[in-house]
Coordinates of C-alpha atoms in Angstrom, one line a residue:
Chain A
X1 CA -0.1 0.0 -0.1
X2 CA 0.9 3.5 -0.5
X3 CA 1.9 6.1 2.0
X4 CA -0.7 9.1 2.1
X5 CA 1.6 12.0 2.0
X6 CA 2.8 10.3 -1.1
X7 CA -0.8 9.5 -2.1
X8 CA -1.7 13.2 -1.6
X9 CA 1.4 14.8 -3.0
X10 CA 0.8 13.1 -6.9
X11 CA -3.3 13.7 -6.8
X12 CA -3.1 17.3 -5.2
X13 CA -4.4 19.8 -7.7
X14 CA -1.0 22.3 -8.7
X15 CA -3.0 25.6 -9.9
X16 CA -0.4 28.0 -11.7
X17 CA -1.1 31.6 -11.4
X18 CA -4.5 30.5 -10.1
X19 CA -5.3 28.2 -12.3
X20 CA -5.5 25.0 -13.1
X21 CA -5.2 23.5 -16.8
X22 CA -6.9 20.6 -16.7
X23 CA -5.4 19.3 -19.9
X24 CA -2.2 19.5 -18.3
X25 CA -3.0 16.4 -15.7
X26 CA -3.3 12.8 -17.3
X27 CA -6.5 11.6 -17.3
X28 CA -5.6 7.7 -18.5
X29 CA -2.5 7.8 -15.8
X30 CA -2.1 5.0 -13.5
X31 CA 1.4 5.8 -12.1
X32 CA 1.0 5.0 -8.5
X33 CA 0.5 1.6 -9.0
X34 CA 1.6 -1.6 -11.2
X35 CA -1.7 -2.2 -13.2
X36 CA -5.2 -3.6 -13.5
X37 CA -4.8 -7.1 -11.6
X38 CA -2.7 -5.7 -8.8
X39 CA -5.6 -2.3 -7.9
X40 CA -8.1 -4.6 -7.9
X41 CA -6.2 -7.4 -5.6
X42 CA -5.5 -4.5 -2.9
X43 CA -9.1 -2.7 -3.6
X44 CA -10.6 -6.0 -2.2
X45 CA -8.2 -5.9 0.6
X46 CA -9.4 -2.2 1.7
X47 CA -12.6 -2.9 1.4
X48 CA -12.4 -5.0 4.5
X49 CA -10.1 -2.2 6.1
X50 CA -12.4 0.5 5.3
X51 CA -15.3 -0.9 6.7
X52 CA -13.1 -1.2 9.9
X53 CA -12.1 2.3 10.0
X54 CA -15.2 3.4 9.4
X55 CA -16.8 1.2 12.2
X56 CA -14.6 3.3 14.6
X57 CA -15.1 6.5 13.0
X58 CA -19.0 5.3 13.2
X59 CA -18.6 4.3 17.0
X60 CA -16.7 6.7 18.3
X61 CA -18.7 9.7 16.8
X62 CA -16.9 11.9 17.3
X63 CA -15.5 13.5 14.0
X64 CA -17.0 13.2 10.6
X65 CA -16.1 12.5 6.7
X66 CA -17.8 14.2 4.0
X67 CA -16.2 12.9 0.2
X68 CA -17.4 15.4 -2.1
X69 CA -17.4 13.6 -5.6
X70 CA -17.1 16.2 -9.1
X71 CA -16.9 15.0 -12.4
X72 CA -18.7 15.2 -15.9
X73 CA -21.0 12.7 -16.7
X74 CA -19.7 9.3 -16.8
X75 CA -16.6 10.3 -14.9
X76 CA -17.5 7.8 -12.2
X77 CA -19.7 9.2 -9.7
X78 CA -21.5 6.7 -8.9
X79 CA -19.0 4.0 -9.9
X80 CA -17.1 5.2 -6.9
X81 CA -20.2 4.7 -4.6
X82 CA -20.9 1.4 -6.0
X83 CA -16.9 0.0 -5.6
X84 CA -15.9 2.1 -3.3
X85 CA -18.2 3.0 -0.7
X86 CA -20.4 0.1 -0.4
X87 CA -17.4 -1.5 1.3
X88 CA -18.5 0.8 4.3
X89 CA -21.3 -0.2 7.0
X90 CA -24.5 1.5 5.3
X91 CA -25.8 2.9 8.8
X92 CA -23.3 5.2 9.0
X93 CA -23.6 6.6 5.2
X94 CA -25.2 8.9 3.5
X95 CA -25.2 9.5 0.2
X96 CA -26.7 13.2 -1.2
X97 CA -27.0 13.3 -5.2
X98 CA -27.5 16.7 -6.0
X99 CA -29.5 17.4 -9.3
X100 CA -30.7 20.7 -10.8
X101 CA -32.4 22.6 -7.7
X102 CA -35.7 22.1 -7.3
X103 CA -38.1 25.2 -6.7
X104 CA -37.9 25.2 -3.3
X105 CA -34.4 24.9 -2.9
X106 CA -33.7 27.6 -5.9
X107 CA -35.4 29.8 -3.1
X108 CA -32.9 29.7 -0.4
X109 CA -29.0 30.4 -0.3
X110 CA -27.5 27.8 -2.4
X111 CA -25.9 26.4 0.0
X112 CA -28.8 25.3 2.0
X113 CA -29.9 21.7 0.4
X114 CA -26.3 21.0 0.9
X115 CA -26.4 21.9 4.7
X116 CA -29.3 19.4 4.9
X117 CA -27.1 16.6 4.1
X118 CA -23.7 17.3 6.0
X119 CA -23.0 14.3 7.8
X120 CA -23.5 13.8 11.5
X121 CA -20.7 13.2 13.8
X122 CA -20.1 9.5 13.2
X123 CA -21.1 9.6 9.5
X124 CA -19.5 9.5 6.0
X125 CA -21.5 11.8 3.7
X126 CA -20.9 11.2 -0.1
X127 CA -21.3 14.5 -2.3
X128 CA -22.3 12.8 -5.8
X129 CA -22.4 15.9 -7.3
X130 CA -22.1 19.5 -5.0
X131 CA -21.9 22.6 -3.8
X132 CA -19.3 22.8 -6.5
X133 CA -22.0 22.6 -9.6
X134 CA -23.3 25.9 -8.4
X135 CA -19.6 27.6 -8.9
X136 CA -18.8 25.7 -12.1
X137 CA -21.9 25.2 -14.3
X138 CA -23.2 29.0 -14.4
X139 CA -19.2 30.0 -14.9
X140 CA -18.9 27.0 -17.9
X141 CA -22.6 28.5 -19.5
X142 CA -21.8 32.2 -18.4
X143 CA -24.9 32.6 -17.4
X144 CA -23.2 34.8 -13.7
X145 CA -21.0 37.6 -14.5
X146 CA -17.7 36.9 -12.2
X147 CA -18.2 38.7 -9.1
X148 CA -21.0 36.4 -8.4
X149 CA -18.9 33.5 -8.7
X150 CA -16.1 35.3 -6.7
X151 CA -18.5 35.5 -4.3
X152 CA -19.7 32.0 -4.4
X153 CA -16.0 31.1 -4.1
X154 CA -15.3 33.1 -0.9
X155 CA -18.6 31.2 0.9
X156 CA -18.0 28.2 0.1
X157 CA -14.4 28.4 1.1
X158 CA -16.1 29.9 4.4
X159 CA -18.6 27.0 4.9
X160 CA -15.9 24.1 4.5
X161 CA -13.4 26.0 7.0
X162 CA -16.7 26.0 9.1
X163 CA -16.9 22.3 9.0
X164 CA -13.5 21.4 9.4
X165 CA -13.2 23.2 12.8
X166 CA -16.4 21.5 13.6
X167 CA -14.8 18.5 13.2
X168 CA -15.4 17.0 9.1
X169 CA -12.9 16.0 7.5
X170 CA -13.6 16.9 3.8
X171 CA -12.2 15.2 0.7
X172 CA -12.8 16.7 -2.6
X173 CA -12.1 14.4 -5.6
X174 CA -12.4 16.1 -9.1
X175 CA -13.1 12.7 -11.3
X176 CA -11.1 13.7 -13.9
X177 CA -12.3 11.9 -17.6
X178 CA -10.6 12.5 -21.3
X179 CA -12.9 13.8 -24.1
X180 CA -12.5 10.9 -25.8
X181 CA -12.7 8.3 -23.1
X182 CA -16.1 10.1 -22.4
X183 CA -17.4 9.1 -26.2
X184 CA -16.9 5.6 -25.2
X185 CA -18.9 5.2 -22.2
X186 CA -21.7 7.3 -23.7
X187 CA -21.4 5.0 -26.5
X188 CA -21.3 1.6 -24.5
X189 CA -24.3 3.3 -22.2
X190 CA -26.4 3.6 -25.2
X191 CA -26.3 0.3 -26.4
X192 CA -26.9 -1.7 -23.3
X193 CA -30.9 -1.9 -21.8
X194 CA -29.6 -1.8 -18.2
X195 CA -27.4 1.6 -18.8
X196 CA -29.4 3.5 -21.9
X197 CA -31.6 5.0 -18.8
X198 CA -28.8 6.6 -17.4
X199 CA -28.3 8.6 -20.8
X200 CA -29.8 12.0 -21.4
X201 CA -29.6 14.4 -24.3
X202 CA -28.7 17.0 -21.9
X203 CA -25.5 15.5 -21.5
X204 CA -24.7 15.9 -25.3
X205 CA -25.1 20.1 -24.6
X206 CA -22.6 19.5 -21.5
X207 CA -20.6 17.7 -24.1
X208 CA -20.7 20.6 -26.6
X209 CA -19.2 22.7 -23.9
X210 CA -16.6 20.7 -23.1
X211 CA -14.1 23.2 -23.2
X212 CA -15.9 25.7 -21.1
X213 CA -16.1 23.2 -18.8
X214 CA -12.8 22.1 -17.7
X215 CA -11.8 26.0 -17.9
X216 CA -14.8 26.2 -15.3
X217 CA -13.7 23.5 -13.5
X218 CA -9.9 25.0 -13.6
X219 CA -10.9 28.2 -12.0
X220 CA -12.7 26.7 -9.4
X221 CA -11.0 23.8 -8.1
X222 CA -7.9 26.4 -7.7
X223 CA -9.6 29.0 -5.9
X224 CA -10.9 27.0 -3.7
X225 CA -8.2 24.0 -3.2
X226 CA -7.0 25.0 0.3
X227 CA -4.2 23.8 3.1
X228 CA -7.4 22.5 5.1
X229 CA -9.6 21.3 2.3
X230 CA -7.2 20.5 -1.1
X231 CA -8.6 19.4 -4.4
X232 CA -7.5 16.0 -5.8
X233 CA -7.5 15.4 -9.8
X234 CA -8.3 11.7 -10.1
X235 CA -7.4 10.2 -13.3
X236 CA -10.3 8.2 -13.8
X237 CA -10.3 7.3 -17.9
X238 CA -9.1 3.5 -16.2
X239 CA -12.2 2.8 -13.8
X240 CA -10.0 0.1 -11.5
X241 CA -7.3 3.2 -11.1
X242 CA -10.3 5.7 -9.7
X243 CA -11.4 3.0 -7.5
X244 CA -7.9 2.1 -6.0
X245 CA -7.0 5.7 -5.7
X246 CA -10.4 7.1 -4.0
X247 CA -10.3 3.7 -1.7
X248 CA -6.9 4.6 -1.1
X249 CA -7.3 8.4 0.0
X250 CA -10.7 7.4 1.6
X251 CA -8.8 4.2 3.8
X252 CA -5.5 6.5 4.8
X253 CA -7.7 9.5 5.6
X254 CA -9.5 7.4 7.9
X255 CA -6.3 5.9 9.1
X256 CA -5.0 9.6 9.8
X257 CA -8.0 10.6 12.3
X258 CA -6.8 9.1 15.4
X259 CA -10.2 7.6 15.8
X260 CA -11.0 5.2 18.9
X261 CA -13.9 2.8 19.6
X262 CA -14.9 4.5 22.9
X263 CA -14.6 2.4 26.4
X264 CA -17.1 3.0 28.7
X265 CA -16.5 1.6 32.1
X266 CA -18.6 -0.9 33.0
X267 CA -18.3 -3.2 36.2
X268 CA -18.4 -6.2 34.3
X269 CA -19.1 -8.5 37.5
X270 CA -22.4 -6.6 38.1
X271 CA -23.2 -7.1 34.8
X272 CA -22.4 -10.7 34.7
X273 CA -24.4 -11.4 37.5
X274 CA -27.5 -9.9 36.5
X275 CA -27.7 -11.6 33.1
X276 CA -27.3 -14.8 34.7
X277 CA -31.1 -14.0 36.4
X278 CA -33.4 -16.5 35.1
X279 CA -36.3 -15.1 33.1
Chain B
X1 CA -34.0 -21.0 -3.7
X2 CA -36.6 -21.0 -2.2
X3 CA -40.4 -19.7 -3.7
X4 CA -41.5 -16.3 -2.4
X5 CA -45.1 -17.7 -1.4
X6 CA -43.7 -20.2 0.7
X7 CA -41.7 -18.2 2.6
X8 CA -44.0 -15.7 3.5
X9 CA -46.1 -18.0 4.7
X10 CA -44.1 -19.6 7.0
X11 CA -42.4 -16.5 8.4
X12 CA -46.1 -14.2 8.4
X13 CA -47.1 -13.8 11.8
X14 CA -50.4 -15.9 12.8
X15 CA -52.5 -14.0 15.4
X16 CA -54.6 -16.0 17.3
X17 CA -58.0 -14.1 18.7
X18 CA -56.2 -10.9 18.0
X19 CA -53.2 -11.8 20.2
X20 CA -49.7 -13.3 18.6
X21 CA -47.9 -15.2 21.7
X22 CA -44.2 -15.0 20.9
X23 CA -42.9 -17.6 22.8
X24 CA -44.9 -20.0 20.9
X25 CA -42.7 -19.2 18.0
X26 CA -39.0 -20.5 18.0
X27 CA -36.4 -18.1 17.8
X28 CA -33.8 -20.7 17.1
X29 CA -35.3 -21.7 14.3
X30 CA -34.0 -23.1 10.9
X31 CA -36.6 -24.6 8.9
X32 CA -36.6 -23.4 5.5
X33 CA -32.7 -24.3 4.6
X34 CA -30.3 -27.4 5.0
X35 CA -28.0 -25.5 7.6
X36 CA -25.9 -22.2 7.8
X37 CA -22.8 -23.2 4.9
X38 CA -26.0 -23.7 2.6
X39 CA -27.6 -20.4 3.8
X40 CA -24.1 -18.1 3.6
X41 CA -23.3 -20.0 0.1
X42 CA -26.8 -18.6 -0.7
X43 CA -26.6 -15.4 0.7
X44 CA -23.0 -14.6 -1.7
X45 CA -25.2 -15.4 -4.4
X46 CA -28.1 -13.7 -3.3
X47 CA -26.1 -10.4 -2.8
X48 CA -25.4 -10.0 -6.0
X49 CA -28.8 -10.8 -7.3
X50 CA -30.2 -7.9 -4.8
X51 CA -27.5 -5.6 -6.0
X52 CA -29.1 -6.1 -9.8
X53 CA -32.7 -6.0 -8.8
X54 CA -32.2 -3.0 -6.7
X55 CA -30.5 -1.3 -9.2
X56 CA -34.1 -1.9 -11.4
X57 CA -35.9 -0.1 -8.4
X58 CA -33.1 2.8 -8.7
X59 CA -33.6 3.2 -12.0
X60 CA -37.4 3.4 -13.0
X61 CA -38.1 5.3 -10.4
X62 CA -41.7 4.4 -9.8
X63 CA -42.0 2.6 -7.0
X64 CA -39.8 2.2 -3.6
X65 CA -39.4 -0.1 -0.7
X66 CA -39.5 0.6 3.0
X67 CA -37.7 -2.4 5.2
X68 CA -38.7 -1.9 8.5
X69 CA -36.5 -4.1 11.2
X70 CA -38.2 -4.1 15.1
X71 CA -36.3 -5.7 17.8
X72 CA -34.9 -5.4 20.8
X73 CA -31.5 -4.9 21.8
X74 CA -28.7 -7.5 20.5
X75 CA -31.2 -9.0 17.8
X76 CA -29.6 -7.7 14.8
X77 CA -31.1 -4.8 13.3
X78 CA -27.6 -3.4 12.1
X79 CA -25.9 -7.0 11.6
X80 CA -28.8 -7.3 8.9
X81 CA -27.7 -3.9 7.6
X82 CA -24.1 -5.0 7.7
X83 CA -24.5 -8.5 5.6
X84 CA -27.7 -8.0 3.5
X85 CA -28.7 -4.4 3.0
X86 CA -24.6 -3.7 1.9
X87 CA -25.4 -5.4 -0.9
X88 CA -27.2 -2.9 -2.6
X89 CA -26.3 -0.1 -4.2
X90 CA -25.6 3.0 -1.5
X91 CA -27.0 5.7 -4.0
X92 CA -30.4 4.3 -3.7
X93 CA -30.7 3.3 -0.1
X94 CA -31.7 5.5 3.0
X95 CA -31.0 3.9 6.3
X96 CA -32.7 5.9 9.5
X97 CA -32.0 4.7 13.2
X98 CA -34.6 6.0 15.1
X99 CA -33.7 6.5 18.5
X100 CA -35.2 8.1 21.8
X101 CA -37.4 11.6 20.2
X102 CA -35.4 14.6 20.4
X103 CA -37.0 17.6 22.1
X104 CA -38.3 19.0 18.8
X105 CA -39.8 15.7 17.2
X106 CA -41.2 15.4 20.8
X107 CA -43.5 18.8 19.6
X108 CA -44.4 17.0 16.1
X109 CA -46.9 14.2 16.0
X110 CA -45.1 10.6 16.5
X111 CA -45.3 10.1 12.8
X112 CA -43.4 12.9 11.7
X113 CA -40.2 12.3 11.8
X114 CA -40.7 8.3 9.9
X115 CA -42.2 10.8 7.1
X116 CA -39.0 12.9 6.7
X117 CA -37.4 9.2 5.9
X118 CA -39.4 7.6 3.5
X119 CA -38.1 6.3 0.6
X120 CA -38.2 8.7 -2.4
X121 CA -39.2 6.4 -5.6
X122 CA -36.7 4.6 -6.8
X123 CA -35.3 3.9 -3.7
X124 CA -34.6 1.8 -0.2
X125 CA -35.3 2.6 3.2
X126 CA -34.3 0.3 6.0
X127 CA -36.5 2.2 9.4
X128 CA -33.5 0.7 12.2
X129 CA -36.0 0.7 14.7
X130 CA -39.6 2.8 13.5
X131 CA -42.8 3.9 14.0
X132 CA -43.8 0.8 16.0
X133 CA -41.0 1.6 19.0
X134 CA -44.0 4.2 19.2
X135 CA -46.4 1.7 20.3
X136 CA -45.0 -0.9 21.8
X137 CA -42.8 0.8 24.0
X138 CA -45.2 2.7 25.6
X139 CA -47.4 -0.2 25.9
X140 CA -44.5 -2.5 27.5
X141 CA -43.7 0.2 30.2
X142 CA -47.3 1.0 30.7
X143 CA -47.1 4.8 30.2
X144 CA -49.8 5.5 28.4
X145 CA -53.5 4.0 28.5
X146 CA -55.2 1.6 26.3
X147 CA -57.2 4.1 24.0
X148 CA -54.1 6.0 23.1
X149 CA -52.5 2.8 21.9
X150 CA -55.3 2.0 20.3
X151 CA -55.6 5.2 18.5
X152 CA -51.9 5.1 17.6
X153 CA -52.7 1.6 15.9
X154 CA -55.3 2.9 13.8
X155 CA -53.1 6.0 12.8
X156 CA -50.2 3.1 11.8
X157 CA -52.5 1.0 9.6
X158 CA -53.3 3.9 8.0
X159 CA -50.3 5.6 7.4
X160 CA -49.1 2.5 5.8
X161 CA -51.8 2.0 3.7
X162 CA -51.4 5.5 2.0
X163 CA -48.1 4.5 1.7
X164 CA -48.6 1.4 -0.2
X165 CA -51.1 2.9 -2.1
X166 CA -48.0 5.5 -3.3
X167 CA -46.3 3.0 -4.7
X168 CA -43.9 1.6 -1.4
X169 CA -43.8 -1.8 -0.8
X170 CA -43.5 -2.2 2.6
X171 CA -41.3 -5.5 4.6
X172 CA -42.1 -5.6 8.2
X173 CA -39.6 -7.8 9.7
X174 CA -39.9 -9.1 13.8
X175 CA -36.1 -9.8 14.9
X176 CA -37.3 -13.0 17.1
X177 CA -34.1 -13.4 20.0
X178 CA -34.5 -15.3 22.7
X179 CA -33.4 -14.5 26.6
X180 CA -30.9 -17.0 26.4
X181 CA -29.1 -15.8 23.4
X182 CA -29.6 -11.9 24.4
X183 CA -27.8 -13.0 27.4
X184 CA -25.3 -14.4 25.2
X185 CA -25.2 -11.1 23.3
X186 CA -24.6 -9.1 25.9
X187 CA -21.9 -11.0 27.3
X188 CA -19.8 -11.3 24.3
X189 CA -20.4 -7.3 23.6
X190 CA -19.2 -6.6 26.6
X191 CA -16.0 -8.4 26.5
X192 CA -14.9 -7.4 23.2
X193 CA -13.4 -4.0 22.7
X194 CA -14.6 -2.6 19.7
X195 CA -17.6 -3.7 20.5
X196 CA -18.1 -2.7 24.4
X197 CA -19.4 0.8 23.1
X198 CA -23.1 -0.5 21.8
X199 CA -23.6 -1.6 25.3
X200 CA -25.7 0.7 27.7
X201 CA -27.2 0.2 31.4
X202 CA -30.2 1.1 29.7
X203 CA -30.0 -2.5 27.7
X204 CA -30.7 -4.0 31.0
X205 CA -33.5 -2.2 32.2
X206 CA -35.3 -3.2 29.1
X207 CA -34.5 -6.8 29.4
X208 CA -35.6 -6.2 32.9
X209 CA -38.9 -6.2 31.2
X210 CA -39.1 -8.9 29.1
X211 CA -42.2 -10.7 29.6
X212 CA -43.7 -6.8 29.1
X213 CA -41.8 -6.2 25.9
X214 CA -42.7 -9.3 24.7
X215 CA -46.4 -9.3 25.7
X216 CA -46.5 -5.8 23.7
X217 CA -44.8 -7.2 21.0
X218 CA -47.4 -9.7 20.2
X219 CA -50.0 -7.0 20.8
X220 CA -49.1 -4.5 18.4
X221 CA -48.0 -7.0 15.6
X222 CA -51.3 -8.9 15.8
X223 CA -53.1 -5.4 15.3
X224 CA -50.7 -4.3 12.5
X225 CA -50.4 -7.4 10.7
X226 CA -52.7 -6.1 7.7
X227 CA -53.1 -7.9 4.1
X228 CA -51.3 -4.8 2.8
X229 CA -48.5 -5.3 5.3
X230 CA -48.2 -8.0 7.3
X231 CA -45.3 -9.0 9.9
X232 CA -42.9 -11.5 9.9
X233 CA -41.2 -13.3 12.3
X234 CA -37.6 -13.8 11.8
X235 CA -36.1 -16.1 14.1
X236 CA -33.1 -14.3 14.8
X237 CA -31.1 -16.8 17.5
X238 CA -28.7 -17.8 14.2
X239 CA -27.8 -14.9 12.9
X240 CA -26.9 -16.5 9.1
X241 CA -30.3 -17.5 9.4
X242 CA -31.5 -14.4 9.9
X243 CA -29.9 -13.0 7.1
X244 CA -31.0 -15.5 4.5
X245 CA -34.7 -15.5 5.1
X246 CA -34.4 -11.2 5.3
X247 CA -32.4 -11.3 2.2
X248 CA -34.8 -13.7 0.6
X249 CA -37.7 -11.8 1.4
X250 CA -36.2 -9.0 -0.1
X251 CA -34.9 -10.4 -3.1
X252 CA -38.3 -12.0 -3.6
X253 CA -40.0 -8.7 -3.0
X254 CA -38.1 -7.2 -5.4
X255 CA -38.2 -9.6 -7.6
X256 CA -42.4 -9.7 -7.4
X257 CA -42.3 -5.9 -8.0
X258 CA -43.0 -6.1 -11.9
X259 CA -39.6 -3.7 -12.3
X260 CA -38.0 -3.1 -15.9
X261 CA -35.5 -0.1 -16.9
X262 CA -37.0 2.7 -18.5
X263 CA -36.2 2.7 -22.1
X264 CA -35.8 6.1 -23.5
X265 CA -35.6 6.2 -27.2
X266 CA -33.3 8.1 -28.9
X267 CA -31.7 8.0 -32.3
X268 CA -29.1 6.8 -32.1
X269 CA -27.3 7.2 -35.2
X270 CA -27.9 10.9 -34.7
X271 CA -26.5 10.8 -31.4
X272 CA -23.2 8.7 -32.8
X273 CA -22.9 11.2 -35.5
X274 CA -22.6 14.0 -33.0
X275 CA -20.3 12.1 -30.4
X276 CA -18.0 11.2 -33.2
X277 CA -17.0 15.0 -33.8
X278 CA -13.6 15.8 -32.3
X279 CA -13.4 18.7 -29.6

């Protein structure tokens, strides 16, 4: 297994002049592991370790974790949930999938609906898309002026700082997919009876604005990758690599949190004597 | 694999004169399957099938499922989640664990907090304890008068009828545990550093009122086991049997719901042509 520091160091976004240029990140990279079979073997072992580490988080009910999954259509947000998050005890997991806001949600501050889905102490929440959609989409589609986006960036940094100070560890993953691999995945999705429902014509509209979205992502993640809450760019053209990398990041993070089972003091002999009583 | 009708028929509660006498149900029964290794082998196969069946529910977003898990401390509500529910795509699962109501919850109708956790179309919700606590506990502790409990029983039946009519299939499982097996599980829990946190002295208080709780369960499940929403008594002294039986019930139910993937009509050639365009 890889050291957390090396993993973070390799995956962390590195903005230049306040901008992350995503075309400079190889979406097909597999640099940290020998290959698919090794990654899958490690993932299988990590699944048990993830269950155990998350169980301590759940039991101790002091801290919490928020895993943010951002990425374009087909980048593997749901795949990550199905292969990594599925390993955890569902009783301590909350998944929030953010679609287009409803009318009720539109009437509130943009962070209102995300606050409803934050992890309670002991929980791990997954944001499948997140508050970042409210920054990236207006920027890519040019529907907000720059000062409005800048204001939201500040609010998001403040929001996340507040969460961290309250005991939530945030792991922000951008699932970085190439233009060509997205094409292949769309085509596969359309061919399969059990996957076609995931496709919508709106996905193509977003794809038409590929460059605009890449630029918007670059701007937003550069401006919101802080010491407290850095962004990781997860090469996602290979699903096995994406799963392996996110599992490593999650497991390494849980292991670094200094979690321990609470040890209530009971007088075991008194309890034993009581339990021994017949009904 | 066993037929759903036979399974339901065997596990379903059978009140006599409006009362279910739990001592008449064998908590250690394993009557429907050859033994532990056969049950575990079938469970492993069912986990993949459960994933697939739930995926269709999730995709079609028409119906939903509510799995109610009731039972005393150590009866295996969380074990069921860890061994059965864990097989499902977490994106389509919601787990609600109902503890003592908070002050805010106390101010509302007793069903208010359960309504917040109902499954959306396409989801499966698990109630780890449920609205039934609000009937069973006052009855066992004799803190409500009979007419108040009767009123709640009517309200629960009405509530569940409304859910079924809205497209939710409800599976109600009473995890039936014997007095002796509960003792063994408490002792095991107390011995283990990673389990001790689950124990509280309040658990012993409930155990002291074993007969009262058995009677209250008997009354309540008899009065709320309807044609639409029957109660199943799951013999839970053997964890492997409990997991196997609930997995069977859940899988059989999903398979009986007539679910199908939605098939949107796309003109594949037009989409292919668009996708072929270079960036």
